[in-house]
C-alpha cells in the first residue's frame, strides 16, 4: 500500500508538472496570444503601449477594423480597432494606454456600429475577449461596479488568469442576460462618458462615428435616435448602403469600392 501511495504521488507530481509546464512556456513567451480566441485584441493591446507616428488614433469594432484596413494606404491615422466583444470598457482601456504612451495624439476617433453599443458583457464571447485580456489587476481601477458585477456573473471568471485556462481556448458555458432592451447599454453609456472625460483631460478631440450601415437596419437604427443624442455628431455619421455590399451577417462589409466616393468617406476621417 505504501508503494502504491508513493507511486501515485510521484505520478500526480509529474502529471501536474507536465500539465503546467507548457502553459507556463506559452505565457512567458506570449505565444498563446497568437493561438487563442481574440488574437487581434492582444495585438491591439500591445500596440496601444507603443509609440505612434501619427496624431489621429482610431479605436473601434471589427467593422471599423475592416474599413480602415481596406483604406490603410489612404489614411492619416493609426488604427487600434479590434472587436465589439471587448465592450466599451475594453475600448476605454485601449484609449487610456494609447494616450498615456502618446501625449502628442490630438484626435481620438471611436468608430462603432450602433449595434456594438449593445454589449454589456453578457455575451459568451466576454470570457475570451474581455475577461482574459482586460480583467487584470493592473486595469482593475479602470472598471466600474457595473463592469465588475457583469464579470462576476460569468461562471469561473476567476480562472481566467490560471495559466492552463489563459493559454487555451477553453471557456465556461455562459449565456448572460442583457440588463435592458436598448441599443445603448448601461456599460456603453458609462464608458462613453469616461472616454469624453479622458480626452478632455488629455487635450484631445474626441469623434464618435458609425461605420457604414446596411440599409436593412435603417428603420431599427433610426428608431433608436433618442438613445444616442448625448453623443455629438454620432447620428449625423449614419449612412446606409445597399445590402449587396455586406456579408451574410448583414454587418460586415463584403466589398469596399462603394466607399471611394461615399458620403461616409467625405466625413473627413479618411483623406
XYZ file of N, CA, C and O in Angstrom, residues 71-241:
684
model
N -8.465 50.706 -46.294
C -8.048 52.030 -46.741
C -6.743 52.474 -46.095
O -6.428 53.653 -46.071
N -5.979 51.514 -45.584
C -4.780 51.834 -44.804
C -3.783 52.698 -45.561
O -3.113 53.549 -44.978
N -3.660 52.492 -46.856
C -2.689 53.261 -47.637
C -3.186 54.650 -48.000
O -2.475 55.414 -48.642
N -4.413 54.952 -47.612
C -5.002 56.242 -47.957
C -5.441 56.976 -46.698
O -6.409 57.716 -46.688
N -4.730 56.756 -45.606
C -5.169 57.336 -44.344
C -4.078 58.143 -43.670
O -2.899 57.996 -43.973
N -4.501 58.990 -42.764
C -3.565 59.803 -41.985
C -3.734 59.494 -40.512
O -3.718 60.388 -39.667
N -3.926 58.222 -40.203
C -4.235 57.834 -38.834
C -3.622 56.496 -38.489
O -3.128 55.777 -39.351
N -3.662 56.176 -37.212
C -3.258 54.859 -36.719
C -4.506 54.158 -36.208
O -5.280 54.742 -35.435
N -4.717 52.937 -36.632
C -5.907 52.200 -36.217
C -5.576 51.165 -35.149
O -4.699 50.322 -35.334
N -6.292 51.253 -34.027
C -6.261 50.226 -32.987
C -7.650 49.609 -32.845
O -8.040 49.177 -31.773
N -8.400 49.597 -33.944
C -9.726 48.982 -33.937
C -9.570 47.470 -33.796
O -8.630 46.879 -34.318
N -10.499 46.839 -33.087
C -10.371 45.397 -32.853
C -11.704 44.675 -32.996
O -12.005 44.123 -34.040
N -12.551 44.715 -31.957
C -13.758 43.900 -31.942
C -14.736 44.464 -30.918
O -14.320 44.889 -29.838
N -16.017 44.419 -31.227
C -17.015 44.915 -30.273
C -17.125 44.041 -29.034
O -17.632 44.480 -28.001
N -16.639 42.798 -29.111
C -16.754 41.871 -27.981
C -15.965 42.337 -26.762
O -16.190 41.848 -25.656
N -15.046 43.286 -26.937
C -14.296 43.799 -25.787
C -15.112 44.825 -25.008
O -14.693 45.233 -23.927
N -16.235 45.240 -25.548
C -17.142 46.210 -24.930
C -16.520 47.603 -24.899
O -15.329 47.781 -25.164
N -17.314 48.592 -24.531
C -16.794 49.956 -24.407
C -15.787 50.050 -23.270
O -14.895 50.897 -23.294
N -15.896 49.179 -22.284
C -14.914 49.172 -21.191
C -13.543 48.795 -21.731
O -12.523 49.385 -21.351
N -13.488 47.823 -22.631
C -12.234 47.438 -23.251
C -11.691 48.528 -24.156
O -10.485 48.800 -24.175
N -12.580 49.178 -24.907
C -12.149 50.294 -25.756
C -11.529 51.396 -24.902
O -10.532 52.025 -25.292
N -12.104 51.616 -23.743
C -11.592 52.649 -22.844
C -10.180 52.319 -22.349
O -9.305 53.186 -22.306
N -9.953 51.069 -22.006
C -8.614 50.648 -21.553
C -7.584 50.906 -22.653
O -6.495 51.438 -22.388
N -7.924 50.553 -23.877
C -7.015 50.782 -25.003
C -6.720 52.271 -25.147
O -5.566 52.685 -25.341
N -7.756 53.097 -25.028
C -7.577 54.549 -25.152
C -6.690 55.090 -24.043
O -5.808 55.929 -24.289
N -6.903 54.636 -22.817
C -6.093 55.092 -21.679
C -4.622 54.776 -21.928
O -3.734 55.628 -21.748
N -4.337 53.557 -22.356
C -2.949 53.145 -22.578
C -2.314 53.903 -23.737
O -1.163 54.346 -23.657
N -3.075 54.059 -24.823
C -2.521 54.714 -26.007
C -2.256 56.195 -25.766
O -1.223 56.727 -26.193
N -3.157 56.875 -25.073
C -2.964 58.300 -24.808
C -1.857 58.533 -23.782
O -1.158 59.547 -23.833
N -1.688 57.591 -22.862
C -0.596 57.703 -21.895
C 0.758 57.544 -22.589
O 1.725 58.242 -22.263
N 0.831 56.633 -23.557
C 2.086 56.391 -24.270
C 2.347 57.418 -25.360
O 3.486 57.563 -25.814
N 1.293 58.149 -25.768
C 1.412 59.071 -26.894
C 0.719 60.398 -26.590
O -0.356 60.687 -27.119
N 1.325 61.221 -25.759
C 0.710 62.504 -25.410
C 0.562 63.447 -26.597
O -0.179 64.437 -26.513
N 1.232 63.160 -27.721
C 1.114 64.015 -28.902
C -0.155 63.744 -29.712
O -0.492 64.522 -30.611
N -0.864 62.661 -29.421
C -2.121 62.380 -30.127
C -3.119 63.490 -29.821
O -3.397 63.780 -28.663
N -3.639 64.123 -30.868
C -4.567 65.239 -30.650
C -6.009 64.922 -31.034
O -6.919 65.707 -30.772
N -6.231 63.738 -31.660
C -7.585 63.345 -32.050
C -7.785 61.856 -31.805
O -6.988 61.035 -32.270
N -8.811 61.528 -31.076
C -9.187 60.134 -30.849
C -10.533 59.903 -31.500
O -11.493 60.640 -31.242
N -10.613 58.895 -32.353
C -11.848 58.578 -33.063
C -12.325 57.189 -32.644
O -11.561 56.228 -32.697
N -13.567 57.101 -32.207
C -14.203 55.811 -31.934
C -15.164 55.527 -33.078
O -16.121 56.281 -33.287
N -14.893 54.483 -33.843
C -15.813 54.055 -34.912
C -16.558 52.833 -34.402
O -15.968 51.772 -34.199
N -17.859 53.000 -34.206
C -18.659 51.960 -33.557
C -20.018 51.851 -34.238
O -20.763 52.831 -34.333
N -20.315 50.644 -34.696
C -21.640 50.359 -35.253
C -22.679 50.549 -34.142
O -22.407 50.206 -32.981
N -23.853 51.080 -34.442
C -24.869 51.241 -33.390
C -25.144 49.966 -32.611
O -25.361 50.005 -31.392
N -25.103 48.818 -33.290
C -25.363 47.555 -32.600
C -24.239 47.183 -31.622
O -24.462 46.447 -30.667
N -23.031 47.690 -31.858
C -21.913 47.373 -30.970
C -22.113 47.957 -29.582
O -21.592 47.426 -28.598
N -22.863 49.045 -29.497
C -23.110 49.677 -28.203
C -24.002 48.817 -27.304
O -24.151 49.108 -26.116
N -24.616 47.771 -27.850
C -25.458 46.894 -27.038
C -24.662 46.075 -26.028
O -25.204 45.617 -25.023
N -23.395 45.875 -26.292
C -22.573 44.970 -25.478
C -22.522 45.427 -24.018
O -22.058 46.524 -23.717
N -22.984 44.575 -23.132
C -22.889 44.858 -21.686
C -22.204 43.690 -20.953
O -22.480 43.426 -19.796
N -21.321 43.004 -21.695
C -20.530 41.890 -21.151
C -21.392 40.688 -20.760
O -21.018 39.909 -19.889
N -22.533 40.548 -21.406
C -23.383 39.384 -21.162
C -23.229 38.340 -22.267
O -23.940 37.349 -22.283
N -22.290 38.569 -23.186
C -22.099 37.674 -24.319
C -21.207 36.495 -23.942
O -20.295 36.629 -23.113
N -21.405 35.317 -24.572
C -20.498 34.190 -24.362
C -19.055 34.522 -24.767
O -18.121 33.864 -24.321
N -18.868 35.527 -25.609
C -17.534 35.930 -26.038
C -16.787 36.739 -24.977
O -15.573 36.946 -25.092
N -17.490 37.197 -23.968
C -16.881 38.093 -22.983
C -15.708 37.447 -22.252
O -14.746 38.132 -21.898
N -15.774 36.147 -22.011
C -14.691 35.481 -21.286
C -13.377 35.583 -22.060
O -12.336 35.933 -21.500
N -13.426 35.283 -23.372
C -12.212 35.330 -24.185
C -11.788 36.758 -24.521
O -10.594 37.078 -24.498
N -12.749 37.597 -24.860
C -12.416 38.905 -25.423
C -12.285 40.022 -24.391
O -11.661 41.034 -24.672
N -12.865 39.833 -23.227
C -12.729 40.873 -22.207
C -12.045 40.366 -20.939
O -11.052 40.927 -20.503
N -12.578 39.309 -20.349
C -12.065 38.868 -19.046
C -10.589 38.486 -19.146
O -9.763 38.944 -18.342
N -10.215 37.657 -20.125
C -8.825 37.194 -20.228
C -7.840 38.325 -20.554
O -6.840 38.483 -19.857
N -8.084 39.130 -21.581
C -7.081 40.162 -21.891
C -7.150 41.424 -21.049
O -6.141 42.099 -20.855
N -8.331 41.774 -20.514
C -8.502 43.077 -19.870
C -8.674 43.039 -18.355
O -8.256 43.964 -17.658
N -9.299 41.977 -17.852
C -9.691 41.969 -16.441
C -8.514 41.539 -15.582
O -8.478 40.447 -15.013
N -7.533 42.439 -15.490
C -6.294 42.168 -14.772
C -6.170 43.109 -13.579
O -6.870 44.131 -13.495
N -5.268 42.782 -12.690
C -5.046 43.623 -11.514
C -4.631 45.038 -11.923
O -5.047 46.026 -11.320
N -3.831 45.141 -12.959
C -3.377 46.441 -13.450
C -4.535 47.332 -13.883
O -4.548 48.542 -13.639
N -5.528 46.736 -14.530
C -6.642 47.511 -15.073
C -7.813 47.686 -14.118
O -8.737 48.454 -14.409
N -7.785 46.989 -13.000
C -8.941 46.984 -12.102
C -9.413 48.383 -11.702
O -10.624 48.620 -11.604
N -8.519 49.358 -11.463
C -9.004 50.699 -11.103
C -9.834 51.377 -12.196
O -10.534 52.360 -11.920
N -9.756 50.863 -13.427
C -10.485 51.464 -14.540
C -11.908 50.932 -14.667
O -12.681 51.444 -15.482
N -12.265 49.929 -13.851
C -13.545 49.264 -14.031
C -14.566 49.695 -12.980
O -14.266 49.752 -11.781
N -15.756 49.946 -13.452
C -16.850 50.377 -12.573
C -17.455 49.190 -11.843
O -17.178 48.027 -12.152
N -18.319 49.487 -10.893
C -19.030 48.433 -10.169
C -19.874 47.600 -11.119
O -20.005 46.388 -10.947
N -20.453 48.251 -12.116
C -21.295 47.519 -13.066
C -20.472 46.527 -13.881
O -20.896 45.389 -14.099
N -19.293 46.941 -14.328
C -18.424 46.023 -15.071
C -18.053 44.826 -14.203
O -18.139 43.671 -14.639
N -17.657 45.097 -12.963
C -17.269 44.008 -12.067
C -18.448 43.081 -11.793
O -18.282 41.853 -11.714
N -19.620 43.643 -11.659
C -20.820 42.828 -11.426
C -21.085 41.906 -12.612
O -21.389 40.711 -12.442
N -20.960 42.443 -13.829
C -21.203 41.632 -15.024
C -20.153 40.532 -15.177
O -20.482 39.416 -15.562
N -18.907 40.857 -14.893
C -17.844 39.849 -14.998
C -18.053 38.743 -13.967
O -17.904 37.547 -14.273
N -18.399 39.122 -12.757
C -18.576 38.133 -11.696
C -19.790 37.232 -11.923
O -19.925 36.206 -11.263
N -20.645 37.609 -12.866
C -21.780 36.750 -13.220
C -21.372 35.643 -14.191
O -22.144 34.715 -14.434
N -20.162 35.736 -14.733
C -19.659 34.723 -15.665
C -19.088 33.553 -14.854
O -18.201 33.752 -14.021
N -19.561 32.349 -15.070
C -19.044 31.201 -14.302
C -17.527 31.054 -14.463
O -17.002 31.191 -15.566
N -16.856 30.821 -13.358
C -15.416 30.567 -13.350
C -14.585 31.719 -13.920
O -13.473 31.514 -14.413
N -15.109 32.939 -13.835
C -14.346 34.088 -14.339
C -12.985 34.187 -13.663
O -12.002 34.660 -14.254
N -12.913 33.731 -12.399
C -11.681 33.833 -11.614
C -10.581 32.894 -12.122
O -9.424 33.010 -11.704
N -10.908 31.986 -13.028
C -9.903 31.092 -13.594
C -9.224 31.689 -14.823
O -8.308 31.078 -15.379
N -9.639 32.878 -15.222
C -9.146 33.450 -16.473
C -7.638 33.660 -16.468
O -6.993 33.595 -17.506
N -7.048 33.933 -15.287
C -5.602 34.164 -15.213
C -4.822 32.885 -14.905
O -3.592 32.914 -14.879
N -5.529 31.793 -14.671
C -4.880 30.499 -14.426
C -4.245 30.054 -15.741
O -4.914 29.955 -16.767
N -2.960 29.820 -15.741
C -2.205 29.631 -16.986
C -2.825 28.603 -17.954
O -2.945 28.884 -19.152
N -3.194 27.384 -17.497
C -3.771 26.433 -18.441
C -5.075 26.933 -19.081
O -5.418 26.496 -20.183
N -5.796 27.825 -18.407
C -7.018 28.407 -18.976
C -6.674 29.587 -19.871
O -7.158 29.705 -20.999
N -5.832 30.475 -19.354
C -5.456 31.670 -20.100
C -4.863 31.333 -21.459
O -5.117 32.030 -22.450
N -4.080 30.282 -21.521
C -3.367 29.938 -22.752
C -4.111 28.940 -23.634
O -3.555 28.428 -24.601
N -5.370 28.674 -23.319
C -6.162 27.721 -24.092
C -7.437 28.395 -24.596
O -7.728 29.538 -24.272
N -8.203 27.657 -25.375
C -9.484 28.170 -25.870
C -10.664 27.654 -25.052
O -11.812 27.774 -25.476
N -10.364 27.110 -23.881
C -11.462 26.693 -23.015
C -12.176 27.913 -22.461
O -11.560 28.942 -22.147
N -13.494 27.827 -22.382
C -14.271 28.877 -21.722
C -15.503 28.240 -21.101
O -15.977 27.203 -21.569
N -16.037 28.833 -20.049
C -17.235 28.273 -19.424
C -18.447 28.446 -20.324
O -18.509 29.375 -21.130
N -19.383 27.552 -20.185
C -20.650 27.691 -20.895
C -21.434 28.814 -20.246
O -21.702 28.780 -19.045
N -21.780 29.820 -21.033
C -22.380 31.014 -20.434
C -23.227 31.755 -21.455
O -22.805 32.002 -22.573
N -24.414 32.082 -21.072
C -25.293 32.923 -21.887
C -25.915 33.939 -20.949
O -26.868 33.657 -20.229
N -25.327 35.125 -20.900
C -25.796 36.150 -19.979
C -27.106 36.768 -20.405
O -27.579 36.580 -21.527
N -27.684 37.528 -19.518
C -28.945 38.212 -19.784
C -28.680 39.700 -19.846
O -28.089 40.279 -18.937
N -29.100 40.320 -20.919
C -28.904 41.760 -21.066
C -29.689 42.498 -20.005
O -30.786 42.091 -19.607
N -29.133 43.609 -19.535
C -29.787 44.362 -18.464
C -30.949 45.198 -18.959
O -31.765 45.676 -18.201
N -31.047 45.373 -20.292
C -32.104 46.223 -20.829
C -32.265 45.965 -22.317
O -31.351 45.505 -22.980
N -33.396 46.316 -22.851
C -33.667 46.114 -24.265
C -33.396 47.414 -25.012
O -34.303 48.094 -25.469
N -32.131 47.763 -25.119
C -31.728 49.014 -25.754
C -30.518 48.763 -26.643
O -29.796 47.799 -26.461
N -30.287 49.670 -27.589
C -29.067 49.600 -28.381
C -27.881 50.171 -27.613
O -26.733 49.842 -27.904
N -28.162 51.028 -26.645
C -27.104 51.720 -25.906
C -27.114 51.211 -24.469
O -27.889 51.663 -23.629
N -26.245 50.241 -24.162
C -26.268 49.579 -22.856
C -25.740 50.484 -21.749
O -25.109 51.518 -21.998
N -25.966 50.072 -20.527
C -25.502 50.837 -19.374
C -23.981 50.958 -19.349
O -23.435 52.026 -19.040
N -23.287 49.871 -19.664
C -21.826 49.907 -19.681
C -21.328 50.845 -20.770
O -20.391 51.625 -20.561
N -21.969 50.808 -21.936
C -21.559 51.712 -23.013
C -21.769 53.171 -22.614
O -20.907 54.020 -22.880
N -22.876 53.466 -21.970
C -23.126 54.850 -21.535
C -22.059 55.304 -20.545
O -21.540 56.420 -20.627
N -21.731 54.442 -19.588
C -20.692 54.766 -18.598
C -19.364 55.101 -19.261
O -18.708 56.094 -18.928
N -18.973 54.267 -20.209
C -17.627 54.389 -20.755
C -17.515 55.377 -21.908
O -16.413 55.868 -22.189
N -18.602 55.697 -22.559
C -18.574 56.833 -23.490
C -18.316 58.114 -22.702
O -17.507 58.959 -23.099
N -18.984 58.247 -21.557
C -18.768 59.413 -20.696
C -17.321 59.463 -20.210
O -16.678 60.523 -20.221
N -16.785 58.316 -19.790
C -15.402 58.281 -19.324
C -14.421 58.604 -20.456
O -13.388 59.254 -20.236
N -14.754 58.163 -21.658
C -13.901 58.460 -22.811
C -13.901 59.965 -23.094
O -12.846 60.543 -23.394
N -15.060 60.580 -22.973
C -15.155 62.028 -23.154
C -14.314 62.760 -22.106
O -13.589 63.716 -22.427
N -14.404 62.303 -20.878
C -13.634 62.930 -19.802
C -12.129 62.720 -20.000
O -11.329 63.629 -19.757
N -11.737 61.536 -20.438
C -10.335 61.242 -20.687
C -9.757 62.178 -21.746
O -8.658 62.729 -21.570
N -10.488 62.336 -22.835
C -9.998 63.201 -23.921
C -9.910 64.654 -23.469
O -8.976 65.370 -23.860
N -10.841 65.087 -22.652
C -10.780 66.446 -22.114
C -9.522 66.627 -21.269
O -8.804 67.631 -21.387
N -9.232 65.632 -20.424
C -8.039 65.692 -19.570
C -6.751 65.696 -20.389
O -5.777 66.364 -20.029
N -6.742 64.962 -21.494
C -5.535 64.825 -22.310
C -5.434 65.895 -23.393
O -4.454 65.935 -24.141
N -6.455 66.733 -23.503
C -6.436 67.774 -24.526
C -6.600 67.241 -25.935
O -6.105 67.835 -26.898
N -7.301 66.118 -26.076
C -7.538 65.514 -27.389
C -8.992 65.697 -27.801
O -9.898 65.676 -26.961
N -9.202 65.866 -29.086
C -10.552 65.950 -29.629
C -11.110 64.533 -29.779
O -10.414 63.635 -30.273
N -12.338 64.324 -29.345
C -12.980 63.015 -29.471
C -14.052 63.065 -30.537
O -14.939 63.921 -30.501
N -13.961 62.152 -31.502
C -15.015 61.964 -32.505
C -15.585 60.556 -32.336
O -14.815 59.595 -32.208
N -16.893 60.434 -32.325
C -17.533 59.122 -32.290
C -18.428 59.017 -33.511
O -19.378 59.806 -33.661
N -18.104 58.099 -34.399
C -18.863 57.949 -35.635
C -19.184 56.475 -35.875
O -18.577 55.579 -35.282
N -20.129 56.260 -36.756
C -20.514 54.897 -37.129
C -19.820 54.497 -38.414
O -19.582 55.336 -39.287
N -19.489 53.216 -38.571
C -19.055 52.741 -39.891
C -20.275 52.681 -40.809
O -21.410 52.909 -40.354
N -20.111 52.396 -42.093
C -21.266 52.238 -42.980
C -22.239 51.195 -42.449
O -21.836 50.169 -41.905
N -23.533 51.457 -42.601
C -24.583 50.589 -42.056
C -25.416 50.015 -43.193
O -25.746 50.719 -44.158
N -25.761 48.755 -43.066
C -26.626 48.088 -44.033
C -28.017 48.721 -43.998
O -28.597 48.923 -42.933
N -28.562 48.988 -45.175
C -29.865 49.646 -45.257
C -30.994 48.804 -44.657
O -32.047 49.349 -44.287
N -30.771 47.483 -44.488
C -31.825 46.643 -43.910
C -32.077 46.997 -42.449
O -33.121 46.659 -41.893
N -31.122 47.697 -41.818
C -31.277 48.076 -40.419
C -31.736 49.524 -40.247
O -31.793 50.015 -39.118
N -32.024 50.195 -41.336
C -32.298 51.633 -41.253
C -33.444 51.959 -40.309
O -33.328 52.842 -39.453
N -34.555 51.255 -40.437
C -35.715 51.550 -39.593
C -35.390 51.329 -38.120
O -35.717 52.164 -37.263
N -34.724 50.227 -37.812
C -34.387 49.913 -36.416
C -33.414 50.924 -35.828
O -33.579 51.395 -34.695
N -32.397 51.280 -36.605
C -31.387 52.222 -36.110
C -31.969 53.617 -35.956
O -31.749 54.293 -34.936
N -32.732 54.057 -36.931
C -33.316 55.393 -36.862
C -34.297 55.511 -35.691
O -34.439 56.578 -35.088
N -34.952 54.412 -35.351
C -35.891 54.429 -34.221
C -35.181 54.582 -32.883
O -35.816 54.905 -31.870
N -33.856 54.368 -32.878
C -33.091 54.455 -31.629
C -32.392 55.809 -31.471
O -31.562 55.975 -30.575
N -32.729 56.768 -32.315
C -32.005 58.050 -32.323
C -31.921 58.705 -30.955
O -30.893 59.255 -30.573
N -33.015 58.673 -30.208
C -33.029 59.382 -28.919
C -32.001 58.828 -27.943
O -31.521 59.552 -27.076
N -31.648 57.551 -28.085
C -30.663 56.937 -27.180
C -29.260 57.529 -27.373
O -28.453 57.517 -26.450
N -28.998 58.043 -28.587
C -27.646 58.486 -28.919
C -27.505 60.000 -29.010
O -26.462 60.497 -29.444
N -28.510 60.726 -28.565
C -28.454 62.185 -28.679
C -27.348 62.798 -27.835
O -26.913 63.920 -28.095
N -26.887 62.065 -26.822
C -25.822 62.589 -25.969
C -24.422 62.458 -26.568
O -23.443 62.881 -25.945
N -24.326 61.878 -27.767
C -23.030 61.725 -28.430
C -22.982 62.697 -29.598
O -23.580 62.439 -30.645
N -22.297 63.814 -29.460
C -22.278 64.829 -30.525
C -21.807 64.268 -31.862
O -20.761 63.621 -31.951
N -22.603 64.502 -32.900
C -22.225 64.123 -34.255
C -22.431 62.670 -34.625
O -22.307 62.312 -35.805
N -22.785 61.817 -33.657
C -22.866 60.386 -33.971
C -24.012 60.076 -34.934
O -23.829 59.374 -35.935
N -25.176 60.605 -34.676
C -26.326 60.340 -35.538
C -26.072 60.867 -36.945
O -26.456 60.238 -37.941
N -25.401 61.997 -37.050
C -25.096 62.574 -38.363
C -24.160 61.694 -39.173
O -24.050 61.853 -40.394
N -23.448 60.775 -38.528
C -22.496 59.902 -39.230
C -23.150 58.637 -39.759
O -22.472 57.794 -40.357
N -24.443 58.465 -39.542
C -25.125 57.266 -40.005
C -25.396 57.371 -41.501
O -26.195 58.198 -41.950
N -24.743 56.509 -42.279
C -25.003 56.413 -43.709
C -25.329 54.968 -44.028
O -24.634 54.044 -43.591
N -26.397 54.775 -44.800
C -26.916 53.445 -45.079
C -26.649 53.072 -46.540
O -26.843 53.894 -47.439
N -26.215 51.811 -46.740
C -25.829 51.359 -48.068
C -26.515 50.036 -48.399
O -26.942 49.292 -47.516
